[in-house]
Amino acid sequence: MTPPIDIPVGITTHSRLSEIDFNNLEFGKHTADHMLLAEYENGAWGQPRIVPFGEISLSPTSLVLHYAQTVFEGMKAFKMQDGNVSIFRVDKHYNRFLKSLERMCMPAIPENIFKEGLKKLVSIDKAWIPDTEGGALYLRPFMIATEQRLGVKVSDKYLFMIVSSPVGPYYAKPLNMKIETEYVRAAEGGTGYAKCGGNYGASFLPTQMARQQGFDQVLWTDAKEHKYLDEAGTMNVMFVMDGVLATPPLSTSILDGVTRDSILALAPEMGMKAEQRRITVEELETALSEGRVSEAFGAGTAAVVAPIQSISVNGKSYQLPSWNDDNFMIKVKNKLSDIRHGLVADTKIWNTVI
Ligand code: COI
């Protein structure tokens, strides 16, 4: 652990809090009053500071704008039952951020800037944490390359920031998914496991085409053969097949989702056998057609647990059975919520309580 760090704070004189309707939150539309910034130059990080949320100025030749050297995290802070505030799985998010930065040739952010910065920012903006069901303050740490240059090179300068946004659930309705067997999100050896901006930009066209066909999201398959399931781009995918929880194993083309990891950790103690294994499109289609898939859902920080109601395979749509509070996905979603809100013991020490 890096030593404690002093983070100066400039408090806003114009809070926007009273303008927010916490019962009608569009994901990521509103940002809380403050943000954290720290610059990297000459091989070292400068003084982090918290300032009122506002615009930043960038040169048009900042390398991030041309060659997409940018990496982010998505985390959540919750209002606990006892009035405290918790941030979920800070260590896991920090470690994943470091892995993404390494893949994109960007400098590591010191642990004290990331962790203490998050805690201080969340404590300053804690009034922005919704206490509606499924509500949280979504935290977005990110880093961008700021050196001014048009030559293709690794940047020498970076900006690290944390902004936050009060949110409700990402998906308001059950999802209709399309298995994508033409376009590719990520190939083995590529950047799929890194949370870099380019992965998301590259998924827009196929996702938009799927939306025009009436689907909500694309379920990506491997780049080589379109034979194996990968993930859904905004979330990992999980199935209860023949009574067993199954999800594709981590690889260089799949994001190491924190919600995925948490569900896999909770499954055994909830009496659910869990398998991380390769799942072919063919296996899933056969199981769907034989009624052996009792649940399908997405898992992600933003998506939380997002029930899937239909999956289209090569133009044929399969309906999933309806679900209720006894289904594993609902029980695990509730369990996660209870841990985060301090309603049950946090035996795995996932909460950073502020
Ligand atoms: C998240 O779940 O935090 C994500 O990053 C998905 C999406 C909002 C980009």
Short mmCIF file of C-alpha atoms and ligand atoms in Angstrom, two decimals:
data_model
loop_
_atom_site.label_atom_id
_atom_site.label_comp_id
_atom_site.label_asym_id
_atom_site.label_seq_id
_atom_site.Cartn_x
_atom_site.Cartn_y
_atom_site.Cartn_z
CA MET A 1 0.00 0.00 0.00
CA THR A 2 1.36 3.40 -0.97
CA PRO A 3 1.55 6.01 1.85
CA PRO A 4 -1.48 8.19 2.73
CA ILE A 5 -1.86 11.13 0.44
CA ASP A 6 -3.20 14.62 0.95
CA ILE A 7 -5.88 15.51 -1.60
CA PRO A 8 -6.88 19.20 -1.57
CA VAL A 9 -10.56 19.88 -2.18
CA GLY A 10 -12.34 22.80 -3.83
CA ILE A 11 -16.03 22.66 -2.93
CA THR A 12 -18.60 23.87 -5.44
CA THR A 13 -20.63 26.98 -4.65
CA HIS A 14 -23.42 25.83 -7.01
CA SER A 15 -24.57 22.31 -6.15
CA ARG A 16 -26.85 20.80 -8.79
CA LEU A 17 -28.25 18.21 -6.40
CA SER A 18 -31.72 19.78 -6.09
CA GLU A 19 -32.18 19.54 -9.90
CA ILE A 20 -32.03 15.73 -9.87
CA ASP A 21 -35.12 13.51 -9.92
CA PHE A 22 -33.74 10.41 -8.17
CA ASN A 23 -36.79 8.38 -9.20
CA ASN A 24 -36.14 8.88 -12.91
CA LEU A 25 -32.42 8.47 -13.48
CA GLU A 26 -31.15 7.91 -16.99
CA PHE A 27 -27.87 5.98 -16.73
CA GLY A 28 -24.93 8.38 -16.69
CA LYS A 29 -26.92 11.49 -17.64
CA HIS A 30 -26.22 13.48 -14.50
CA THR A 31 -22.86 13.89 -12.84
CA ALA A 32 -22.29 14.62 -9.16
CA ASP A 33 -20.88 17.97 -8.04
CA HIS A 34 -17.17 17.12 -7.87
CA MET A 35 -14.43 15.28 -9.76
CA LEU A 36 -10.86 14.23 -9.11
CA LEU A 37 -7.93 15.00 -11.40
CA ALA A 38 -4.24 14.09 -11.43
CA GLU A 39 -1.70 14.62 -14.21
CA TYR A 40 1.26 12.46 -15.23
CA GLU A 41 4.29 14.10 -16.76
CA ASN A 42 8.06 13.43 -16.89
CA GLY A 43 7.54 9.94 -15.52
CA ALA A 44 5.72 10.98 -12.32
CA TRP A 45 2.21 11.64 -11.03
CA GLY A 46 1.47 15.17 -9.85
CA GLN A 47 -0.74 16.31 -6.97
CA PRO A 48 -4.28 14.83 -7.17
CA ARG A 49 -7.07 17.28 -6.34
CA ILE A 50 -10.85 17.39 -6.11
CA VAL A 51 -12.58 20.27 -7.82
CA PRO A 52 -16.15 21.19 -8.84
CA PHE A 53 -17.29 19.07 -11.81
CA GLY A 54 -16.70 20.95 -15.02
CA GLU A 55 -15.18 20.96 -18.48
CA ILE A 56 -11.53 20.20 -19.10
CA SER A 57 -9.47 21.67 -21.89
CA LEU A 58 -7.58 19.42 -24.30
CA SER A 59 -5.41 20.15 -27.29
CA PRO A 60 -6.94 18.91 -30.58
CA THR A 61 -3.72 16.93 -31.01
CA SER A 62 -4.01 15.12 -27.66
CA LEU A 63 -3.03 11.57 -28.53
CA VAL A 64 -6.19 10.08 -26.97
CA LEU A 65 -8.33 11.78 -29.61
CA HIS A 66 -6.46 10.07 -32.44
CA TYR A 67 -5.14 6.74 -31.23
CA ALA A 68 -7.58 5.89 -28.42
CA GLN A 69 -5.15 5.47 -25.53
CA THR A 70 -7.89 5.53 -22.92
CA VAL A 71 -8.92 3.13 -20.18
CA PHE A 72 -11.75 3.24 -17.62
CA GLU A 73 -13.39 1.45 -14.73
CA GLY A 74 -17.02 1.26 -13.68
CA MET A 75 -17.67 0.92 -9.94
CA LYS A 76 -20.51 1.64 -7.54
CA ALA A 77 -21.02 3.25 -4.13
CA PHE A 78 -24.08 2.38 -2.05
CA LYS A 79 -25.94 3.88 0.88
CA MET A 80 -25.91 1.28 3.65
CA GLN A 81 -28.73 0.53 6.03
CA ASP A 82 -26.79 2.01 9.00
CA GLY A 83 -26.23 5.31 7.17
CA ASN A 84 -22.64 4.56 6.15
CA VAL A 85 -21.52 4.44 2.54
CA SER A 86 -19.82 1.45 0.90
CA ILE A 87 -17.82 1.13 -2.30
CA PHE A 88 -17.95 -2.37 -3.80
CA ARG A 89 -14.77 -4.37 -4.46
CA VAL A 90 -12.29 -1.52 -4.74
CA ASP A 91 -9.28 -3.89 -4.88
CA LYS A 92 -10.64 -5.96 -7.73
CA HIS A 93 -11.48 -2.84 -9.75
CA TYR A 94 -8.07 -1.31 -9.02
CA ASN A 95 -6.25 -4.46 -10.16
CA ARG A 96 -8.30 -4.67 -13.33
CA PHE A 97 -7.59 -1.00 -14.05
CA LEU A 98 -3.86 -1.72 -13.73
CA LYS A 99 -4.17 -4.63 -16.20
CA SER A 100 -6.05 -2.48 -18.69
CA LEU A 101 -3.46 0.30 -18.37
CA GLU A 102 -0.62 -2.15 -18.97
CA ARG A 103 -2.30 -3.49 -22.13
CA MET A 104 -2.68 0.06 -23.45
CA CYS A 105 0.92 1.02 -22.60
CA MET A 106 -0.21 3.54 -19.99
CA PRO A 107 1.43 4.22 -16.61
CA ALA A 108 0.08 2.58 -13.44
CA ILE A 109 -1.95 4.87 -11.21
CA PRO A 110 -0.62 4.69 -7.63
CA GLU A 111 -2.88 2.85 -5.22
CA ASN A 112 -3.23 5.84 -2.89
CA ILE A 113 -4.40 8.20 -5.64
CA PHE A 114 -6.97 5.66 -6.89
CA LYS A 115 -8.27 4.38 -3.54
CA GLU A 116 -8.06 7.46 -1.36
CA GLY A 117 -9.23 9.61 -4.25
CA LEU A 118 -12.33 7.43 -4.63
CA LYS A 119 -13.08 7.46 -0.91
CA LYS A 120 -12.67 11.21 -0.58
CA LEU A 121 -14.71 11.96 -3.69
CA VAL A 122 -17.53 9.64 -2.60
CA SER A 123 -17.60 11.08 0.91
CA ILE A 124 -17.83 14.63 -0.49
CA ASP A 125 -20.64 13.69 -2.90
CA LYS A 126 -22.42 11.14 -0.69
CA ALA A 127 -25.68 13.06 -0.87
CA TRP A 128 -25.71 12.04 -4.56
CA ILE A 129 -26.06 8.33 -3.75
CA PRO A 130 -29.66 7.36 -4.51
CA ASP A 131 -31.46 5.32 -1.88
CA THR A 132 -34.00 4.07 -4.41
CA GLU A 133 -34.16 0.31 -5.10
CA GLY A 134 -31.29 -0.67 -7.42
CA GLY A 135 -29.82 2.83 -7.10
CA ALA A 136 -26.12 3.61 -6.65
CA LEU A 137 -23.53 6.27 -7.32
CA TYR A 138 -21.72 4.97 -10.41
CA LEU A 139 -18.01 5.79 -10.20
CA ARG A 140 -15.99 6.22 -13.36
CA PRO A 141 -12.22 6.37 -12.88
CA PHE A 142 -10.49 6.81 -16.26
CA MET A 143 -7.21 7.80 -17.83
CA ILE A 144 -6.48 9.49 -21.16
CA ALA A 145 -3.32 10.23 -23.16
CA THR A 146 -2.80 14.00 -23.30
CA GLU A 147 0.54 14.52 -25.04
CA GLN A 148 0.12 16.80 -28.05
CA ARG A 149 1.35 14.93 -31.11
CA LEU A 150 0.03 13.60 -34.40
CA GLY A 151 2.73 10.96 -34.83
CA VAL A 152 1.64 7.49 -33.79
CA LYS A 153 3.36 6.98 -30.44
CA VAL A 154 2.83 6.09 -26.81
CA SER A 155 1.94 9.27 -24.96
CA ASP A 156 4.35 10.84 -22.43
CA LYS A 157 1.55 12.69 -20.63
CA TYR A 158 -1.70 11.46 -19.08
CA LEU A 159 -4.71 12.72 -17.19
CA PHE A 160 -6.38 10.52 -14.56
CA MET A 161 -9.86 11.47 -13.44
CA ILE A 162 -12.75 10.16 -11.39
CA VAL A 163 -16.27 11.37 -12.09
CA SER A 164 -19.52 9.96 -10.72
CA SER A 165 -23.16 9.69 -11.64
CA PRO A 166 -26.31 8.72 -9.68
CA VAL A 167 -27.88 5.75 -11.46
CA GLY A 168 -30.65 3.21 -11.34
CA PRO A 169 -30.49 -0.19 -13.07
CA TYR A 170 -28.86 0.00 -16.55
CA TYR A 171 -31.51 -2.17 -18.22
CA ALA A 172 -35.07 -1.40 -17.23
CA LYS A 173 -36.57 -4.43 -19.03
CA PRO A 174 -35.64 -8.09 -19.66
CA LEU A 175 -33.36 -8.40 -22.67
CA ASN A 176 -33.80 -9.84 -26.14
CA MET A 177 -30.34 -10.95 -27.29
CA LYS A 178 -28.91 -11.83 -30.67
CA ILE A 179 -25.94 -14.16 -30.99
CA GLU A 180 -23.54 -12.34 -33.32
CA THR A 181 -21.81 -14.56 -35.86
CA GLU A 182 -20.63 -11.99 -38.39
CA TYR A 183 -19.02 -9.08 -36.55
CA VAL A 184 -16.37 -9.43 -33.85
CA ARG A 185 -15.93 -7.60 -30.54
CA ALA A 186 -12.51 -8.93 -29.61
CA ALA A 187 -10.01 -11.54 -30.77
CA GLU A 188 -7.69 -13.66 -28.65
CA GLY A 189 -4.52 -11.63 -28.14
CA GLY A 190 -6.42 -8.37 -28.64
CA THR A 191 -7.76 -5.92 -26.08
CA GLY A 192 -11.05 -7.62 -25.13
CA TYR A 193 -10.01 -8.16 -21.51
CA ALA A 194 -9.01 -4.51 -21.10
CA LYS A 195 -11.57 -1.85 -20.30
CA CYS A 196 -10.40 0.44 -23.09
CA GLY A 197 -12.62 2.81 -25.01
CA GLY A 198 -11.93 1.20 -28.40
CA ASN A 199 -13.67 -2.04 -27.41
CA TYR A 200 -16.89 -0.12 -26.92
CA GLY A 201 -16.64 2.08 -30.04
CA ALA A 202 -16.04 -1.02 -32.18
CA SER A 203 -19.21 -2.66 -30.88
CA PHE A 204 -21.52 0.22 -31.81
CA LEU A 205 -22.27 -0.68 -35.45
CA PRO A 206 -23.23 -4.35 -34.88
CA THR A 207 -25.20 -3.37 -31.76
CA GLN A 208 -27.03 -0.65 -33.68
CA MET A 209 -27.85 -3.14 -36.46
CA ALA A 210 -29.13 -5.63 -33.87
CA ARG A 211 -31.31 -2.89 -32.34
CA GLN A 212 -32.79 -2.14 -35.77
CA GLN A 213 -33.72 -5.83 -35.93
CA GLY A 214 -35.54 -5.53 -32.58
CA PHE A 215 -32.84 -6.86 -30.23
CA ASP A 216 -31.49 -5.08 -27.15
CA GLN A 217 -27.94 -6.42 -27.12
CA VAL A 218 -25.48 -8.59 -28.99
CA LEU A 219 -24.01 -11.76 -27.49
CA TRP A 220 -20.50 -11.94 -28.96
CA THR A 221 -18.82 -15.11 -30.16
CA ASP A 222 -15.12 -15.87 -30.62
CA ALA A 223 -13.37 -14.12 -33.50
CA LYS A 224 -11.85 -17.21 -35.13
CA GLU A 225 -14.83 -19.52 -35.65
CA HIS A 226 -17.90 -17.76 -34.19
CA LYS A 227 -18.34 -21.04 -32.41
CA TYR A 228 -17.93 -20.17 -28.72
CA LEU A 229 -19.82 -17.61 -26.62
CA ASP A 230 -17.76 -14.71 -25.23
CA GLU A 231 -19.67 -11.89 -23.50
CA ALA A 232 -22.25 -9.21 -24.22
CA GLY A 233 -20.11 -6.07 -24.36
CA THR A 234 -21.77 -4.24 -21.46
CA MET A 235 -21.79 -7.37 -19.30
CA ASN A 236 -20.71 -11.00 -18.99
CA VAL A 237 -23.28 -13.72 -19.71
CA MET A 238 -24.34 -16.59 -17.47
CA PHE A 239 -26.76 -19.48 -17.94
CA VAL A 240 -28.40 -22.00 -15.66
CA MET A 241 -28.24 -25.08 -17.87
CA ASP A 242 -29.29 -28.51 -16.59
CA GLY A 243 -29.41 -26.96 -13.11
CA VAL A 244 -25.76 -25.79 -13.23
CA LEU A 245 -24.52 -22.20 -13.52
CA ALA A 246 -22.29 -21.94 -16.60
CA THR A 247 -20.32 -18.98 -17.95
CA PRO A 248 -17.50 -18.71 -20.51
CA PRO A 249 -14.02 -18.83 -18.93
CA LEU A 250 -11.83 -15.72 -18.83
CA SER A 251 -9.59 -15.23 -21.84
CA THR A 252 -7.88 -12.31 -23.54
CA SER A 253 -11.16 -11.58 -25.35
CA ILE A 254 -13.41 -11.45 -22.26
CA LEU A 255 -13.60 -8.82 -19.53
CA ASP A 256 -12.92 -10.12 -16.01
CA GLY A 257 -16.25 -8.79 -14.75
CA VAL A 258 -16.47 -7.96 -11.05
CA THR A 259 -20.15 -8.96 -10.85
CA ARG A 260 -19.34 -12.20 -12.73
CA ASP A 261 -16.59 -12.95 -10.23
CA SER A 262 -18.83 -12.11 -7.25
CA ILE A 263 -21.65 -14.36 -8.51
CA LEU A 264 -19.21 -17.24 -9.09
CA ALA A 265 -17.93 -16.76 -5.52
CA LEU A 266 -21.45 -16.71 -4.03
CA ALA A 267 -22.92 -19.59 -6.10
CA PRO A 268 -21.52 -22.54 -4.08
CA GLU A 269 -22.70 -21.17 -0.74
CA MET A 270 -26.14 -20.66 -2.31
CA GLY A 271 -26.25 -24.32 -3.31
CA MET A 272 -25.56 -23.68 -6.99
CA LYS A 273 -22.79 -25.59 -8.77
CA ALA A 274 -20.87 -23.19 -11.02
CA GLU A 275 -18.74 -23.93 -14.07
CA GLN A 276 -16.47 -21.66 -16.08
CA ARG A 277 -16.20 -23.43 -19.38
CA ARG A 278 -16.38 -22.90 -23.10
CA ILE A 279 -19.97 -22.95 -24.32
CA THR A 280 -20.59 -23.45 -28.02
CA VAL A 281 -23.44 -21.74 -29.84
CA GLU A 282 -24.56 -25.21 -30.89
CA GLU A 283 -24.64 -26.48 -27.30
CA LEU A 284 -26.66 -23.47 -26.19
CA GLU A 285 -29.10 -23.79 -29.10
CA THR A 286 -29.65 -27.49 -28.43
CA ALA A 287 -30.17 -26.83 -24.72
CA LEU A 288 -32.56 -23.96 -25.49
CA SER A 289 -34.57 -26.08 -27.93
CA GLU A 290 -34.78 -28.93 -25.41
CA GLY A 291 -35.88 -26.56 -22.61
CA ARG A 292 -32.76 -27.25 -20.52
CA VAL A 293 -31.82 -23.57 -20.04
CA SER A 294 -33.84 -22.39 -17.08
CA GLU A 295 -32.14 -18.97 -16.74
CA ALA A 296 -29.99 -16.68 -18.85
CA PHE A 297 -28.72 -13.33 -17.59
CA GLY A 298 -26.11 -10.65 -17.99
CA ALA A 299 -23.82 -9.70 -15.09
CA GLY A 300 -22.02 -6.38 -14.86
CA THR A 301 -21.45 -3.40 -12.60
CA ALA A 302 -23.83 -1.22 -14.59
CA ALA A 303 -26.20 -4.05 -15.59
CA VAL A 304 -26.06 -5.75 -12.14
CA VAL A 305 -28.04 -8.93 -12.95
CA ALA A 306 -30.01 -8.41 -16.17
CA PRO A 307 -32.50 -11.20 -17.01
CA ILE A 308 -32.54 -12.33 -20.66
CA GLN A 309 -35.96 -13.26 -22.03
CA SER A 310 -35.02 -14.40 -25.52
CA ILE A 311 -31.95 -15.42 -27.49
CA SER A 312 -31.82 -15.47 -31.27
CA VAL A 313 -29.50 -18.03 -32.86
CA ASN A 314 -29.01 -17.78 -36.63
CA GLY A 315 -32.36 -16.08 -37.07
CA LYS A 316 -34.30 -18.47 -34.79
CA SER A 317 -35.56 -16.98 -31.53
CA TYR A 318 -35.76 -19.01 -28.33
CA GLN A 319 -37.82 -17.80 -25.35
CA LEU A 320 -36.44 -18.35 -21.85
CA PRO A 321 -38.88 -19.49 -19.14
CA SER A 322 -40.40 -16.76 -16.96
CA TRP A 323 -38.80 -16.32 -13.55
CA ASN A 324 -39.67 -15.40 -9.99
CA ASP A 325 -37.95 -14.73 -6.65
CA ASP A 326 -36.93 -18.40 -6.34
CA ASN A 327 -34.72 -18.31 -9.41
CA PHE A 328 -30.96 -18.24 -8.81
CA MET A 329 -30.40 -14.99 -10.73
CA ILE A 330 -32.92 -13.12 -8.57
CA LYS A 331 -31.64 -14.67 -5.35
CA VAL A 332 -28.01 -13.82 -6.18
CA LYS A 333 -28.97 -10.31 -7.24
CA ASN A 334 -30.73 -9.83 -3.88
CA LYS A 335 -27.79 -11.33 -2.02
CA LEU A 336 -25.37 -8.92 -3.71
CA SER A 337 -27.66 -6.04 -2.86
CA ASP A 338 -27.91 -7.18 0.78
CA ILE A 339 -24.11 -7.38 1.10
CA ARG A 340 -23.63 -3.95 -0.46
CA HIS A 341 -26.26 -2.34 1.74
CA GLY A 342 -25.00 -4.02 4.92
CA LEU A 343 -28.13 -6.13 5.43
CA VAL A 344 -26.10 -9.34 5.70
CA ALA A 345 -22.53 -9.96 6.84
CA ASP A 346 -19.86 -9.00 4.31
CA THR A 347 -17.92 -12.23 4.90
CA LYS A 348 -15.70 -11.78 1.84
CA ILE A 349 -14.74 -8.20 2.80
CA TRP A 350 -16.00 -6.74 -0.47
CA ASN A 351 -17.22 -3.42 0.95
CA THR A 352 -14.96 -0.46 1.56
CA VAL A 353 -17.00 1.36 4.18
CA ILE A 354 -16.46 5.10 4.36
C1 COI B 1 -19.86 -1.25 -16.33
O1 COI B 1 -20.62 -2.18 -16.05
O2 COI B 1 -19.35 -0.56 -15.45
C2 COI B 1 -19.54 -0.94 -17.70
O3 COI B 1 -18.48 -0.48 -17.90
C3 COI B 1 -20.52 -1.18 -18.77
C4 COI B 1 -20.90 0.06 -19.54
C5 COI B 1 -21.67 1.06 -18.75
C6 COI B 1 -19.76 0.67 -20.26
#
